[in-house]
PDB file of C-alpha atoms and ligand atoms in Angstrom:
ATOM      1  CA  UNK A   1      11.762  11.660 -13.728  1.00  0.00           C
ATOM      2  CA  UNK A   2       9.966   9.503 -14.864  1.00  0.00           C
ATOM      3  CA  UNK A   3       6.138  10.093 -15.571  1.00  0.00           C
ATOM      4  CA  UNK A   4       3.769   7.563 -13.443  1.00  0.00           C
ATOM      5  CA  UNK A   5       0.554   5.878 -13.174  1.00  0.00           C
ATOM      6  CA  UNK A   6      -1.864   4.020 -10.851  1.00  0.00           C
ATOM      7  CA  UNK A   7      -4.585   1.664 -11.302  1.00  0.00           C
ATOM      8  CA  UNK A   8      -6.938   1.103  -8.161  1.00  0.00           C
ATOM      9  CA  UNK A   9      -8.467  -2.312  -8.644  1.00  0.00           C
ATOM     10  CA  UNK A  10     -11.346  -3.519  -6.745  1.00  0.00           C
ATOM     11  CA  UNK A  11      -9.711  -7.061  -7.476  1.00  0.00           C
ATOM     12  CA  UNK A  12      -6.947  -8.870  -8.241  1.00  0.00           C
ATOM     13  CA  UNK A  13      -7.714  -9.396 -12.066  1.00  0.00           C
ATOM     14  CA  UNK A  14     -10.081  -5.900 -12.443  1.00  0.00           C
ATOM     15  CA  UNK A  15      -6.585  -4.379 -13.534  1.00  0.00           C
ATOM     16  CA  UNK A  16      -6.084  -6.893 -16.616  1.00  0.00           C
ATOM     17  CA  UNK A  17      -9.081  -7.029 -18.108  1.00  0.00           C
ATOM     18  CA  UNK A  18      -9.712  -3.846 -18.612  1.00  0.00           C
ATOM     19  CA  UNK A  19      -6.656  -2.181 -18.236  1.00  0.00           C
ATOM     20  CA  UNK A  20      -3.573  -4.099 -19.493  1.00  0.00           C
ATOM     21  CA  UNK A  21      -3.346  -2.625 -22.303  1.00  0.00           C
ATOM     22  CA  UNK A  22      -3.071   0.562 -21.312  1.00  0.00           C
ATOM     23  CA  UNK A  23      -0.716  -0.329 -18.688  1.00  0.00           C
ATOM     24  CA  UNK A  24       1.599  -2.287 -21.194  1.00  0.00           C
ATOM     25  CA  UNK A  25       1.169   0.619 -23.570  1.00  0.00           C
ATOM     26  CA  UNK A  26       2.641   2.995 -20.969  1.00  0.00           C
ATOM     27  CA  UNK A  27       5.338   0.903 -19.811  1.00  0.00           C
ATOM     28  CA  UNK A  28       6.464   1.040 -23.251  1.00  0.00           C
ATOM     29  CA  UNK A  29       6.639   4.960 -23.462  1.00  0.00           C
ATOM     30  CA  UNK A  30       8.499   5.077 -20.163  1.00  0.00           C
ATOM     31  CA  UNK A  31       6.265   5.320 -17.606  1.00  0.00           C
ATOM     32  CA  UNK A  32       5.787   3.430 -14.498  1.00  0.00           C
ATOM     33  CA  UNK A  33       2.558   2.332 -13.974  1.00  0.00           C
ATOM     34  CA  UNK A  34       1.597   0.977 -10.180  1.00  0.00           C
ATOM     35  CA  UNK A  35      -0.535  -0.747  -9.627  1.00  0.00           C
ATOM     36  CA  UNK A  36      -3.081  -1.180  -5.926  1.00  0.00           C
ATOM     37  CA  UNK A  37      -4.982  -4.614  -5.115  1.00  0.00           C
ATOM     38  CA  UNK A  38      -7.925  -3.085  -2.544  1.00  0.00           C
ATOM     39  CA  UNK A  39      -8.590  -7.445  -2.268  1.00  0.00           C
ATOM     40  CA  UNK A  40      -7.863 -10.617  -4.104  1.00  0.00           C
ATOM     41  CA  UNK A  41     -11.640 -11.113  -5.060  1.00  0.00           C
ATOM     42  CA  UNK A  42     -10.669 -14.442  -3.289  1.00  0.00           C
ATOM     43  CA  UNK A  43     -14.381 -14.462  -2.484  1.00  0.00           C
ATOM     44  CA  UNK A  44     -16.065 -13.132  -5.224  1.00  0.00           C
ATOM     45  CA  UNK A  45     -14.597 -13.434  -7.727  1.00  0.00           C
ATOM     46  CA  UNK A  46     -13.019 -16.950  -7.927  1.00  0.00           C
ATOM     47  CA  UNK A  47     -15.058 -19.313  -8.737  1.00  0.00           C
ATOM     48  CA  UNK A  48     -13.484 -21.735 -10.669  1.00  0.00           C
ATOM     49  CA  UNK A  49     -10.602 -22.632  -7.717  1.00  0.00           C
ATOM     50  CA  UNK A  50     -13.508 -23.050  -4.851  1.00  0.00           C
ATOM     51  CA  UNK A  51     -15.112 -25.880  -7.165  1.00  0.00           C
ATOM     52  CA  UNK A  52     -11.399 -27.723  -6.915  1.00  0.00           C
ATOM     53  CA  UNK A  53     -11.650 -29.759  -3.104  1.00  0.00           C
ATOM     54  CA  UNK A  54      -9.871 -28.429   0.469  1.00  0.00           C
ATOM     55  CA  UNK A  55     -10.145 -25.096  -0.815  1.00  0.00           C
ATOM     56  CA  UNK A  56      -9.898 -21.966   2.034  1.00  0.00           C
ATOM     57  CA  UNK A  57     -10.085 -18.401   2.054  1.00  0.00           C
ATOM     58  CA  UNK A  58      -6.401 -19.150   2.756  1.00  0.00           C
ATOM     59  CA  UNK A  59      -5.743 -21.509  -0.243  1.00  0.00           C
ATOM     60  CA  UNK A  60      -7.568 -19.337  -2.927  1.00  0.00           C
ATOM     61  CA  UNK A  61      -5.563 -15.725  -1.571  1.00  0.00           C
ATOM     62  CA  UNK A  62      -3.157 -17.270  -2.207  1.00  0.00           C
ATOM     63  CA  UNK A  63      -3.433 -18.619  -5.808  1.00  0.00           C
ATOM     64  CA  UNK A  64      -4.747 -15.422  -6.652  1.00  0.00           C
ATOM     65  CA  UNK A  65      -1.778 -13.311  -5.921  1.00  0.00           C
ATOM     66  CA  UNK A  66       0.503 -15.798  -8.000  1.00  0.00           C
ATOM     67  CA  UNK A  67      -2.004 -14.556 -10.835  1.00  0.00           C
ATOM     68  CA  UNK A  68      -2.079 -11.491 -10.542  1.00  0.00           C
ATOM     69  CA  UNK A  69       2.271 -11.635  -9.903  1.00  0.00           C
ATOM     70  CA  UNK A  70       2.261 -13.177 -12.851  1.00  0.00           C
ATOM     71  CA  UNK A  71       0.191 -11.323 -15.529  1.00  0.00           C
ATOM     72  CA  UNK A  72       1.634  -8.064 -13.706  1.00  0.00           C
ATOM     73  CA  UNK A  73       5.131  -9.360 -14.817  1.00  0.00           C
ATOM     74  CA  UNK A  74       3.694  -9.982 -18.979  1.00  0.00           C
ATOM     75  CA  UNK A  75       2.437  -5.854 -18.619  1.00  0.00           C
ATOM     76  CA  UNK A  76       5.581  -4.975 -17.294  1.00  0.00           C
ATOM     77  CA  UNK A  77       3.675  -3.120 -14.002  1.00  0.00           C
ATOM     78  CA  UNK A  78       6.272  -1.527 -11.565  1.00  0.00           C
ATOM     79  CA  UNK A  79       5.021  -2.422  -8.463  1.00  0.00           C
ATOM     80  CA  UNK A  80       1.675  -3.986  -7.973  1.00  0.00           C
ATOM     81  CA  UNK A  81       0.387  -3.848  -3.819  1.00  0.00           C
ATOM     82  CA  UNK A  82      -1.794  -5.720  -2.466  1.00  0.00           C
ATOM     83  CA  UNK A  83      -3.823  -4.304   0.496  1.00  0.00           C
ATOM     84  CA  UNK A  84      -6.614  -7.602   0.960  1.00  0.00           C
ATOM     85  CA  UNK A  85      -9.467  -5.227   2.750  1.00  0.00           C
ATOM     86  CA  UNK A  86     -11.913  -8.847   2.130  1.00  0.00           C
ATOM     87  CA  UNK A  87     -14.049  -8.472  -0.994  1.00  0.00           C
ATOM     88  CA  UNK A  88     -17.216  -9.060  -1.494  1.00  0.00           C
ATOM     89  CA  UNK A  89     -17.821  -7.055   0.433  1.00  0.00           C
ATOM     90  CA  UNK A  90     -14.867  -5.117   0.400  1.00  0.00           C
ATOM     91  CA  UNK A  91     -14.450  -2.441   2.915  1.00  0.00           C
ATOM     92  CA  UNK A  92     -12.366   0.810   3.521  1.00  0.00           C
ATOM     93  CA  UNK A  93     -11.589   1.886   6.394  1.00  0.00           C
ATOM     94  CA  UNK A  94     -10.056   5.886   7.445  1.00  0.00           C
ATOM     95  CA  UNK A  95      -7.113   4.347   7.653  1.00  0.00           C
ATOM     96  CA  UNK A  96      -7.331   1.936   4.375  1.00  0.00           C
ATOM     97  CA  UNK A  97      -7.972   5.168   2.910  1.00  0.00           C
ATOM     98  CA  UNK A  98      -4.901   6.677   4.606  1.00  0.00           C
ATOM     99  CA  UNK A  99      -2.575   3.945   3.006  1.00  0.00           C
ATOM    100  CA  UNK A 100      -4.335   4.852  -0.691  1.00  0.00           C
ATOM    101  CA  UNK A 101      -2.866   8.638  -0.297  1.00  0.00           C
ATOM    102  CA  UNK A 102      -0.016   7.386   1.135  1.00  0.00           C
ATOM    103  CA  UNK A 103       0.642   5.033  -2.743  1.00  0.00           C
ATOM    104  CA  UNK A 104      -0.884   8.401  -4.455  1.00  0.00           C
ATOM    105  CA  UNK A 105       1.546  11.270  -2.716  1.00  0.00           C
ATOM    106  CA  UNK A 106       4.678   8.912  -2.938  1.00  0.00           C
ATOM    107  CA  UNK A 107       3.404   7.932  -6.869  1.00  0.00           C
ATOM    108  CA  UNK A 108       2.830  11.107  -7.878  1.00  0.00           C
ATOM    109  CA  UNK A 109       0.548   9.265 -11.172  1.00  0.00           C
ATOM    110  CA  UNK A 110      -0.352  11.858 -14.113  1.00  0.00           C
ATOM    111  CA  UNK A 111      -3.310   9.901 -14.522  1.00  0.00           C
ATOM    112  CA  UNK A 112      -4.778   7.915 -12.723  1.00  0.00           C
ATOM    113  CA  UNK A 113      -7.075   4.801 -13.246  1.00  0.00           C
ATOM    114  CA  UNK A 114     -10.030   2.619 -12.076  1.00  0.00           C
ATOM    115  CA  UNK A 115     -13.719   1.068 -12.227  1.00  0.00           C
ATOM    116  CA  UNK A 116     -16.852   2.697 -13.749  1.00  0.00           C
ATOM    117  CA  UNK A 117     -19.426   4.953 -10.751  1.00  0.00           C
ATOM    118  CA  UNK A 118     -21.816   2.391 -10.933  1.00  0.00           C
ATOM    119  CA  UNK A 119     -21.358  -0.971 -10.841  1.00  0.00           C
ATOM    120  CA  UNK A 120     -24.923  -2.605  -9.442  1.00  0.00           C
ATOM    121  CA  UNK A 121     -23.288  -6.367  -9.768  1.00  0.00           C
ATOM    122  CA  UNK A 122     -20.556  -5.883  -8.403  1.00  0.00           C
ATOM    123  CA  UNK A 123     -20.766  -3.363  -5.620  1.00  0.00           C
ATOM    124  CA  UNK A 124     -17.431  -3.557  -5.029  1.00  0.00           C
ATOM    125  CA  UNK A 125     -16.404  -1.712  -8.532  1.00  0.00           C
ATOM    126  CA  UNK A 126     -17.846   1.215  -7.710  1.00  0.00           C
ATOM    127  CA  UNK A 127     -17.194   1.304  -3.773  1.00  0.00           C
ATOM    128  CA  UNK A 128     -13.295   0.938  -5.596  1.00  0.00           C
ATOM    129  CA  UNK A 129     -14.500   4.130  -7.531  1.00  0.00           C
ATOM    130  CA  UNK A 130     -15.433   6.078  -4.787  1.00  0.00           C
ATOM    131  CA  UNK A 131     -13.140   5.686  -2.602  1.00  0.00           C
ATOM    132  CA  UNK A 132      -9.777   6.411  -5.302  1.00  0.00           C
ATOM    133  CA  UNK A 133     -11.990   9.557  -6.084  1.00  0.00           C
ATOM    134  CA  UNK A 134     -11.986   9.756  -1.468  1.00  0.00           C
ATOM    135  CA  UNK A 135      -8.066   9.733  -2.058  1.00  0.00           C
ATOM    136  CA  UNK A 136      -7.247  11.586  -4.055  1.00  0.00           C
ATOM    137  CA  UNK A 137      -9.576  14.179  -2.570  1.00  0.00           C
ATOM    138  CA  UNK A 138      -7.557  13.833   0.775  1.00  0.00           C
ATOM    139  CA  UNK A 139      -4.617  13.934  -1.447  1.00  0.00           C
ATOM    140  CA  UNK A 140      -4.609  16.746  -2.683  1.00  0.00           C
ATOM    141  CA  UNK A 141      -5.279  17.953   0.772  1.00  0.00           C
ATOM    142  CA  UNK A 142      -3.127  20.701   2.321  1.00  0.00           C
ATOM    143  CA  UNK A 143      -3.772  20.305   5.789  1.00  0.00           C
ATOM    144  CA  UNK A 144      -3.185  16.341   5.481  1.00  0.00           C
ATOM    145  CA  UNK A 145       0.188  14.604   6.095  1.00  0.00           C
ATOM    146  CA  UNK A 146       2.009  18.732   6.063  1.00  0.00           C
ATOM    147  CA  UNK A 147       5.006  19.221   4.366  1.00  0.00           C
ATOM    148  CA  UNK A 148       4.676  15.814   1.970  1.00  0.00           C
ATOM    149  CA  UNK A 149       4.375  16.625  -1.754  1.00  0.00           C
ATOM    150  CA  UNK A 150       0.642  17.457  -2.501  1.00  0.00           C
ATOM    151  CA  UNK A 151      -1.169  16.215  -5.420  1.00  0.00           C
ATOM    152  CA  UNK A 152      -2.088  17.514  -8.413  1.00  0.00           C
ATOM    153  CA  UNK A 153      -4.719  16.979  -9.898  1.00  0.00           C
ATOM    154  CA  UNK A 154      -4.547  13.524 -12.584  1.00  0.00           C
ATOM    155  CA  UNK A 155      -7.397  12.621 -15.131  1.00  0.00           C
ATOM    156  CA  UNK A 156      -8.990   9.604 -13.603  1.00  0.00           C
ATOM    157  CA  UNK A 157     -10.287   7.638 -16.022  1.00  0.00           C
ATOM    158  CA  UNK A 158     -13.036   4.731 -15.345  1.00  0.00           C
ATOM    159  CA  UNK A 159     -11.585   1.115 -17.681  1.00  0.00           C
ATOM    160  CA  UNK A 160     -14.299  -0.752 -18.978  1.00  0.00           C
ATOM    161  CA  UNK A 161     -16.609  -2.735 -16.993  1.00  0.00           C
ATOM    162  CA  UNK A 162     -18.378  -5.981 -17.751  1.00  0.00           C
ATOM    163  CA  UNK A 163     -22.128  -5.296 -19.242  1.00  0.00           C
ATOM    164  CA  UNK A 164     -20.965  -2.072 -20.261  1.00  0.00           C
ATOM    165  CA  UNK A 165     -24.413  -0.658 -21.431  1.00  0.00           C
ATOM    166  CA  UNK A 166     -25.877  -1.323 -17.344  1.00  0.00           C
ATOM    167  CA  UNK A 167     -23.254   0.688 -15.909  1.00  0.00           C
ATOM    168  CA  UNK A 168     -24.129   4.328 -17.026  1.00  0.00           C
ATOM    169  CA  UNK A 169     -20.609   3.769 -18.578  1.00  0.00           C
ATOM    170  CA  UNK A 170     -20.217   6.066 -21.775  1.00  0.00           C
ATOM    171  CA  UNK A 171     -16.145   5.279 -23.869  1.00  0.00           C
ATOM    172  CA  UNK A 172     -15.007   9.263 -24.897  1.00  0.00           C
ATOM    173  CA  UNK A 173     -11.164   7.581 -25.135  1.00  0.00           C
ATOM    174  CA  UNK A 174     -10.381   5.321 -27.159  1.00  0.00           C
ATOM    175  CA  UNK A 175      -6.646   4.468 -25.857  1.00  0.00           C
ATOM    176  CA  UNK A 176      -5.116   1.823 -29.434  1.00  0.00           C
ATOM    177  CA  UNK A 177      -3.140  -1.089 -27.351  1.00  0.00           C
ATOM    178  CA  UNK A 178      -1.925  -2.555 -30.910  1.00  0.00           C
ATOM    179  CA  UNK A 179       1.619  -2.818 -30.508  1.00  0.00           C
ATOM    180  CA  UNK A 180       0.867  -4.326 -26.647  1.00  0.00           C
ATOM    181  CA  UNK A 181      -1.679  -6.925 -26.974  1.00  0.00           C
ATOM    182  CA  UNK A 182       0.210  -9.482 -27.262  1.00  0.00           C
ATOM    183  CA  UNK A 183       0.873  -8.916 -23.680  1.00  0.00           C
ATOM    184  CA  UNK A 184      -2.584  -7.929 -22.515  1.00  0.00           C
ATOM    185  CA  UNK A 185      -3.258 -11.352 -24.201  1.00  0.00           C
ATOM    186  CA  UNK A 186      -0.611 -13.301 -22.278  1.00  0.00           C
ATOM    187  CA  UNK A 187      -1.553 -11.216 -19.250  1.00  0.00           C
ATOM    188  CA  UNK A 188      -4.970 -12.546 -19.140  1.00  0.00           C
ATOM    189  CA  UNK A 189      -4.129 -15.977 -19.557  1.00  0.00           C
ATOM    190  CA  UNK A 190      -2.096 -16.207 -16.220  1.00  0.00           C
ATOM    191  CA  UNK A 191      -5.919 -15.229 -14.965  1.00  0.00           C
ATOM    192  CA  UNK A 192      -6.434 -19.021 -14.489  1.00  0.00           C
ATOM    193  CA  UNK A 193      -9.492 -19.355 -12.328  1.00  0.00           C
ATOM    194  CA  UNK A 194     -11.108 -17.086 -14.545  1.00  0.00           C
ATOM    195  CA  UNK A 195     -10.976 -18.582 -17.724  1.00  0.00           C
ATOM    196  CA  UNK A 196     -14.341 -18.170 -18.968  1.00  0.00           C
ATOM    197  CA  UNK A 197     -13.773 -14.595 -19.380  1.00  0.00           C
ATOM    198  CA  UNK A 198     -10.451 -14.411 -21.644  1.00  0.00           C
ATOM    199  CA  UNK A 199     -12.321 -15.132 -24.992  1.00  0.00           C
ATOM    200  CA  UNK A 200     -15.095 -12.225 -23.501  1.00  0.00           C
ATOM    201  CA  UNK A 201     -12.334  -9.775 -23.386  1.00  0.00           C
ATOM    202  CA  UNK A 202     -10.459 -10.929 -26.567  1.00  0.00           C
ATOM    203  CA  UNK A 203     -13.634  -9.568 -28.406  1.00  0.00           C
ATOM    204  CA  UNK A 204     -14.151  -6.438 -26.639  1.00  0.00           C
ATOM    205  CA  UNK A 205     -10.108  -5.514 -27.955  1.00  0.00           C
ATOM    206  CA  UNK A 206     -10.841  -5.984 -30.741  1.00  0.00           C
ATOM    207  CA  UNK A 207     -14.577  -4.024 -31.427  1.00  0.00           C
ATOM    208  CA  UNK A 208     -12.461  -0.847 -29.211  1.00  0.00           C
ATOM    209  CA  UNK A 209      -9.898  -1.453 -32.209  1.00  0.00           C
ATOM    210  CA  UNK A 210     -12.802  -0.956 -34.044  1.00  0.00           C
ATOM    211  CA  UNK A 211     -14.696   1.711 -32.969  1.00  0.00           C
ATOM    212  CA  UNK A 212     -10.433   3.165 -32.775  1.00  0.00           C
ATOM    213  CA  UNK A 213     -10.771   3.410 -36.148  1.00  0.00           C
ATOM    214  CA  UNK A 214     -13.944   5.106 -36.870  1.00  0.00           C
ATOM    215  CA  UNK A 215     -12.904   7.728 -34.255  1.00  0.00           C
ATOM    216  CA  UNK A 216      -9.997   8.636 -36.431  1.00  0.00           C
ATOM    217  CA  UNK A 217     -11.135   8.798 -39.040  1.00  0.00           C
ATOM    218  CA  UNK A 218     -13.097   5.795 -40.118  1.00  0.00           C
ATOM    219  CA  UNK A 219     -12.561   4.715 -43.904  1.00  0.00           C
ATOM    220  CA  UNK A 220     -11.444   8.350 -44.718  1.00  0.00           C
ATOM    221  CA  UNK A 221      -7.764   7.978 -43.716  1.00  0.00           C
ATOM    222  CA  UNK A 222      -8.352   6.427 -39.306  1.00  0.00           C
ATOM    223  CA  UNK A 223      -5.954   3.895 -37.885  1.00  0.00           C
ATOM    224  CA  UNK A 224      -6.690   0.628 -38.175  1.00  0.00           C
ATOM    225  CA  UNK A 225      -6.388  -0.704 -34.474  1.00  0.00           C
ATOM    226  CA  UNK A 226      -6.324  -4.690 -34.029  1.00  0.00           C
ATOM    227  CA  UNK A 227      -6.647  -3.855 -30.725  1.00  0.00           C
ATOM    228  CA  UNK A 228      -8.409  -0.848 -27.763  1.00  0.00           C
ATOM    229  CA  UNK A 229      -9.005  -0.362 -24.742  1.00  0.00           C
ATOM    230  CA  UNK A 230     -12.413   2.375 -23.815  1.00  0.00           C
ATOM    231  CA  UNK A 231     -12.571   4.771 -20.841  1.00  0.00           C
ATOM    232  CA  UNK A 232     -14.208   7.450 -19.613  1.00  0.00           C
ATOM    233  CA  UNK A 233     -13.142  10.481 -18.191  1.00  0.00           C
ATOM    234  CA  UNK A 234     -13.805  12.030 -15.136  1.00  0.00           C
ATOM    235  CA  UNK A 235     -12.602  15.680 -14.638  1.00  0.00           C
ATOM    236  CA  UNK A 236     -12.058  18.040 -17.851  1.00  0.00           C
ATOM    237  CA  UNK A 237      -8.623  18.329 -19.892  1.00  0.00           C
ATOM    238  CA  UNK A 238      -7.509  22.036 -19.707  1.00  0.00           C
ATOM    239  CA  UNK A 239      -6.387  23.078 -23.373  1.00  0.00           C
ATOM    240  CA  UNK A 240      -5.198  25.714 -25.501  1.00  0.00           C
ATOM    241  CA  UNK A 241      -6.314  24.195 -28.417  1.00  0.00           C
ATOM    242  CA  UNK A 242      -9.015  21.749 -29.321  1.00  0.00           C
TER     243      UNK A 242
HETATM  244 ZN1  LIG B 301     -14.008  -8.110 -10.339  1.00  0.00          ZN
END
């Protein structure tokens, strides 16, 4: 059985900027990484498309879907699902939560990824994390659809938000994504509707690469990393050695 991971992304592009490297890297290690996009980001994260003449909600959604599918291919996503729950605001009812739980139970992820817990600029993001935690909890409940395989305790890693310092987000993990940076960069460039963010996130990855080296030994033997991603873990790790 292949190892697996699951990303819960509020909008269709978030998984690319924030954990595209983690996805490509784990895919290269044999993981099957699945992605749920709760919405397309059609209203709130598609400003460039809305500036074109004759745009409609359906046209924007279709364009964002194609972009996300192309990006997913570039970083070797195993499976991407679009829940089309609407954005600004994102709303997830009980049935939609159960659909997420179905995916979690089917995938049985070794780890999960979602947004920061706090994001006053984009409440869809922090709401997605709340929903991810709820769905994780429901998937662990023996009384939910008895007979199905119950979920273990996968870590939930919170990926890096925009304007990091305002989000009460503090990384405790740096992942070296240097070997797959080319793939992430290709995926970023699939997001034509948000071209203004491309170089911003290239910069973030380069700075985190510097932090990777500092934390892996600095000048006295730190491992070089050209690009990295930061994550904040929600749950403690269970270890036999420190
Ligand atoms: Zn977003």
